[in-house]
mmCIF file of C-alpha atoms in Angstrom:
data_model
loop_
_atom_site.group_PDB
_atom_site.id
_atom_site.type_symbol
_atom_site.label_atom_id
_atom_site.label_comp_id
_atom_site.label_asym_id
_atom_site.label_seq_id
_atom_site.Cartn_x
_atom_site.Cartn_y
_atom_site.Cartn_z
ATOM 1 C CA UNK A 66 144.029 44.472 91.862
ATOM 2 C CA UNK A 67 141.156 46.927 92.111
ATOM 3 C CA UNK A 68 143.328 49.582 93.712
ATOM 4 C CA UNK A 69 146.028 49.088 91.058
ATOM 5 C CA UNK A 70 143.435 49.430 88.294
ATOM 6 C CA UNK A 71 142.044 52.579 89.903
ATOM 7 C CA UNK A 72 145.502 54.089 90.270
ATOM 8 C CA UNK A 73 146.379 53.230 86.665
ATOM 9 C CA UNK A 74 143.131 54.773 85.409
ATOM 10 C CA UNK A 75 143.845 58.017 87.261
ATOM 11 C CA UNK A 76 147.377 58.152 85.832
ATOM 12 C CA UNK A 77 145.986 57.551 82.323
ATOM 13 C CA UNK A 78 143.308 60.217 82.794
ATOM 14 C CA UNK A 79 145.810 62.828 83.985
ATOM 15 C CA UNK A 80 148.242 61.941 81.201
ATOM 16 C CA UNK A 81 145.475 62.239 78.622
ATOM 17 C CA UNK A 82 144.313 65.558 80.036
ATOM 18 C CA UNK A 83 147.807 67.026 79.968
ATOM 19 C CA UNK A 84 148.431 65.651 76.478
ATOM 20 C CA UNK A 85 145.132 67.040 75.198
ATOM 21 C CA UNK A 86 145.940 70.468 76.591
ATOM 22 C CA UNK A 87 148.919 70.800 74.228
ATOM 23 C CA UNK A 88 147.699 68.637 71.325
ATOM 24 C CA UNK A 89 144.165 69.717 70.571
ATOM 25 C CA UNK A 90 142.810 67.710 67.672
ATOM 26 C CA UNK A 91 140.836 69.241 64.915
ATOM 27 C CA UNK A 92 137.464 67.794 64.072
ATOM 28 C CA UNK A 93 134.179 67.238 65.809
ATOM 29 C CA UNK A 94 134.128 67.023 69.592
ATOM 30 C CA UNK A 95 131.889 63.929 69.406
ATOM 31 C CA UNK A 96 134.418 62.157 67.148
ATOM 32 C CA UNK A 97 137.220 62.988 69.544
ATOM 33 C CA UNK A 98 135.050 61.750 72.404
ATOM 34 C CA UNK A 99 134.478 58.456 70.610
ATOM 35 C CA UNK A 100 138.230 58.007 70.243
ATOM 36 C CA UNK A 101 138.542 58.448 74.000
ATOM 37 C CA UNK A 102 135.726 56.085 74.958
ATOM 38 C CA UNK A 103 136.169 53.256 72.454
ATOM 39 C CA UNK A 104 139.672 52.209 73.597
ATOM 40 C CA UNK A 105 138.385 52.071 77.178
ATOM 41 C CA UNK A 106 135.626 49.653 76.179
ATOM 42 C CA UNK A 107 138.058 47.051 74.811
ATOM 43 C CA UNK A 108 139.808 46.223 78.130
ATOM 44 C CA UNK A 109 136.443 46.359 79.920
ATOM 45 C CA UNK A 110 135.014 43.785 77.504
ATOM 46 C CA UNK A 111 138.113 41.581 77.823
ATOM 47 C CA UNK A 112 137.909 41.662 81.631
ATOM 48 C CA UNK A 113 134.187 40.827 81.512
ATOM 49 C CA UNK A 114 134.913 37.938 79.151
ATOM 50 C CA UNK A 115 137.723 36.586 81.335
ATOM 51 C CA UNK A 116 135.525 36.813 84.446
ATOM 52 C CA UNK A 117 132.746 34.873 82.716
ATOM 53 C CA UNK A 118 130.278 37.734 82.994
ATOM 54 C CA UNK A 119 128.871 37.205 79.486
ATOM 55 C CA UNK A 120 127.970 33.602 80.327
ATOM 56 C CA UNK A 121 126.015 34.742 83.397
ATOM 57 C CA UNK A 122 124.108 37.446 81.506
ATOM 58 C CA UNK A 123 120.425 37.000 80.674
ATOM 59 C CA UNK A 124 118.034 39.572 79.243
ATOM 60 C CA UNK A 125 115.458 38.696 81.920
ATOM 61 C CA UNK A 126 117.807 40.025 84.621
ATOM 62 C CA UNK A 127 117.709 43.535 83.178
ATOM 63 C CA UNK A 128 115.443 45.869 85.150
ATOM 64 C CA UNK A 129 114.004 49.236 84.161
ATOM 65 C CA UNK A 130 116.082 51.069 86.824
ATOM 66 C CA UNK A 131 119.210 49.350 85.487
ATOM 67 C CA UNK A 132 118.454 50.443 81.909
ATOM 68 C CA UNK A 133 117.634 53.960 83.119
ATOM 69 C CA UNK A 134 120.932 54.147 85.009
ATOM 70 C CA UNK A 135 122.835 52.862 81.981
ATOM 71 C CA UNK A 136 121.199 55.415 79.693
ATOM 72 C CA UNK A 137 121.939 58.197 82.168
ATOM 73 C CA UNK A 138 125.581 57.137 82.402
ATOM 74 C CA UNK A 139 125.919 56.771 78.626
ATOM 75 C CA UNK A 140 124.223 60.049 77.748
ATOM 76 C CA UNK A 141 124.678 62.255 80.808
ATOM 77 C CA UNK A 142 128.029 61.182 82.155
ATOM 78 C CA UNK A 143 129.774 60.083 78.999
ATOM 79 C CA UNK A 144 128.540 62.075 76.043
ATOM 80 C CA UNK A 145 127.458 65.355 77.656
ATOM 81 C CA UNK A 146 130.052 65.524 80.421
ATOM 82 C CA UNK A 147 133.008 64.461 78.270
ATOM 83 C CA UNK A 148 131.962 66.820 75.495
ATOM 84 C CA UNK A 149 131.815 69.685 77.985
ATOM 85 C CA UNK A 150 135.121 68.532 79.506
ATOM 86 C CA UNK A 151 136.836 68.391 76.096
ATOM 87 C CA UNK A 152 135.494 71.800 75.113
ATOM 88 C CA UNK A 153 136.526 73.321 78.452
ATOM 89 C CA UNK A 154 140.088 72.057 77.955
ATOM 90 C CA UNK A 155 140.244 74.334 74.909
ATOM 91 C CA UNK A 156 138.893 77.303 76.888
ATOM 92 C CA UNK A 157 140.638 77.261 80.278
ATOM 93 C CA UNK A 158 143.470 75.643 82.221
ATOM 94 C CA UNK A 159 143.573 71.915 82.889
ATOM 95 C CA UNK A 160 143.717 72.659 86.642
ATOM 96 C CA UNK A 161 140.330 74.374 86.541
ATOM 97 C CA UNK A 162 138.817 71.767 84.225
ATOM 98 C CA UNK A 163 140.036 68.853 86.339
ATOM 99 C CA UNK A 164 138.091 70.166 89.317
ATOM 100 C CA UNK A 165 135.047 68.451 87.802
ATOM 101 C CA UNK A 166 136.471 65.162 89.111
ATOM 102 C CA UNK A 167 135.943 66.477 92.631
ATOM 103 C CA UNK A 168 132.633 68.209 92.059
ATOM 104 C CA UNK A 169 130.811 65.457 90.118
ATOM 105 C CA UNK A 170 130.646 63.027 93.077
ATOM 106 C CA UNK A 171 129.111 65.778 95.196
ATOM 107 C CA UNK A 172 126.461 66.349 92.539
ATOM 108 C CA UNK A 173 125.850 62.584 92.372
ATOM 109 C CA UNK A 174 125.348 62.355 96.144
ATOM 110 C CA UNK A 175 123.015 65.361 96.063
ATOM 111 C CA UNK A 176 120.959 63.875 93.200
ATOM 112 C CA UNK A 177 120.827 60.512 94.995
ATOM 113 C CA UNK A 178 119.430 62.273 98.038
ATOM 114 C CA UNK A 179 117.024 64.461 96.046
ATOM 115 C CA UNK A 180 115.762 61.953 93.469
ATOM 116 C CA UNK A 181 116.130 58.573 95.175
ATOM 117 C CA UNK A 182 115.813 59.573 98.814
ATOM 118 C CA UNK A 183 119.238 58.162 99.687
ATOM 119 C CA UNK A 184 120.561 58.921 103.144
ATOM 120 C CA UNK A 185 123.499 61.294 103.487
ATOM 121 C CA UNK A 186 125.570 60.980 106.645
ATOM 122 C CA UNK A 187 127.198 63.824 108.551
ATOM 123 C CA UNK A 188 130.618 62.442 107.544
ATOM 124 C CA UNK A 189 129.619 62.673 103.874
ATOM 125 C CA UNK A 190 128.541 66.285 104.348
ATOM 126 C CA UNK A 191 131.845 67.130 106.078
ATOM 127 C CA UNK A 192 133.801 65.423 103.291
ATOM 128 C CA UNK A 193 131.841 67.303 100.627
ATOM 129 C CA UNK A 194 132.514 70.608 102.371
ATOM 130 C CA UNK A 195 136.242 69.823 102.484
ATOM 131 C CA UNK A 196 136.194 68.911 98.776
ATOM 132 C CA UNK A 197 134.375 72.134 97.892
ATOM 133 C CA UNK A 198 136.807 74.172 99.990
ATOM 134 C CA UNK A 199 139.767 72.517 98.250
ATOM 135 C CA UNK A 200 138.287 73.156 94.791
ATOM 136 C CA UNK A 201 137.632 76.777 95.779
ATOM 137 C CA UNK A 202 141.210 77.248 97.002
ATOM 138 C CA UNK A 203 142.700 75.719 93.844
ATOM 139 C CA UNK A 204 140.492 77.710 91.495
ATOM 140 C CA UNK A 205 140.916 80.993 93.384
ATOM 141 C CA UNK A 206 144.705 80.508 93.254
ATOM 142 C CA UNK A 207 144.552 79.923 89.486
ATOM 143 C CA UNK A 208 142.384 83.039 89.076
ATOM 144 C CA UNK A 209 144.843 85.044 91.170
ATOM 145 C CA UNK A 210 147.737 83.894 88.974
ATOM 146 C CA UNK A 211 145.819 84.838 85.813
ATOM 147 C CA UNK A 212 145.065 88.319 87.149
ATOM 148 C CA UNK A 213 148.726 88.829 88.056
ATOM 149 C CA UNK A 214 149.826 87.630 84.597
ATOM 150 C CA UNK A 215 147.376 89.950 82.856
ATOM 151 C CA UNK A 216 148.777 92.888 84.854
ATOM 152 C CA UNK A 217 152.318 91.873 83.895
ATOM 153 C CA UNK A 218 153.449 90.995 87.415
#
């Protein structure tokens, strides 16, 4: 079930990105962001309700690190990152913009190592290098195509 949900979320994200590329909405970026995030919260709340997670919840279980992580995710990952993502979709190709999905986990691992002292294995470093190489190849190919198009080739 988890894999199916993950696969469905990726398909929805790609579909939304491609749709947004050709159907840019007028209005504030924050309003458009809210319209993206609010529908996602409904199924999450329904799943939590069906799993009985609300019944298990107590305020006393909330720790300061948990609140800090939630605030970071709400402000840093959701509001700032999605606003930048939405704006970038209006400025460059969806291929270039979508590379953030590959780069963000690398930044997260680096920040975990730097801020929290988390261990990073050699396999993680190799994987990150492969991801960075792939993002470089994709973006350099897109840049090459743009240069050729601007020269009329």
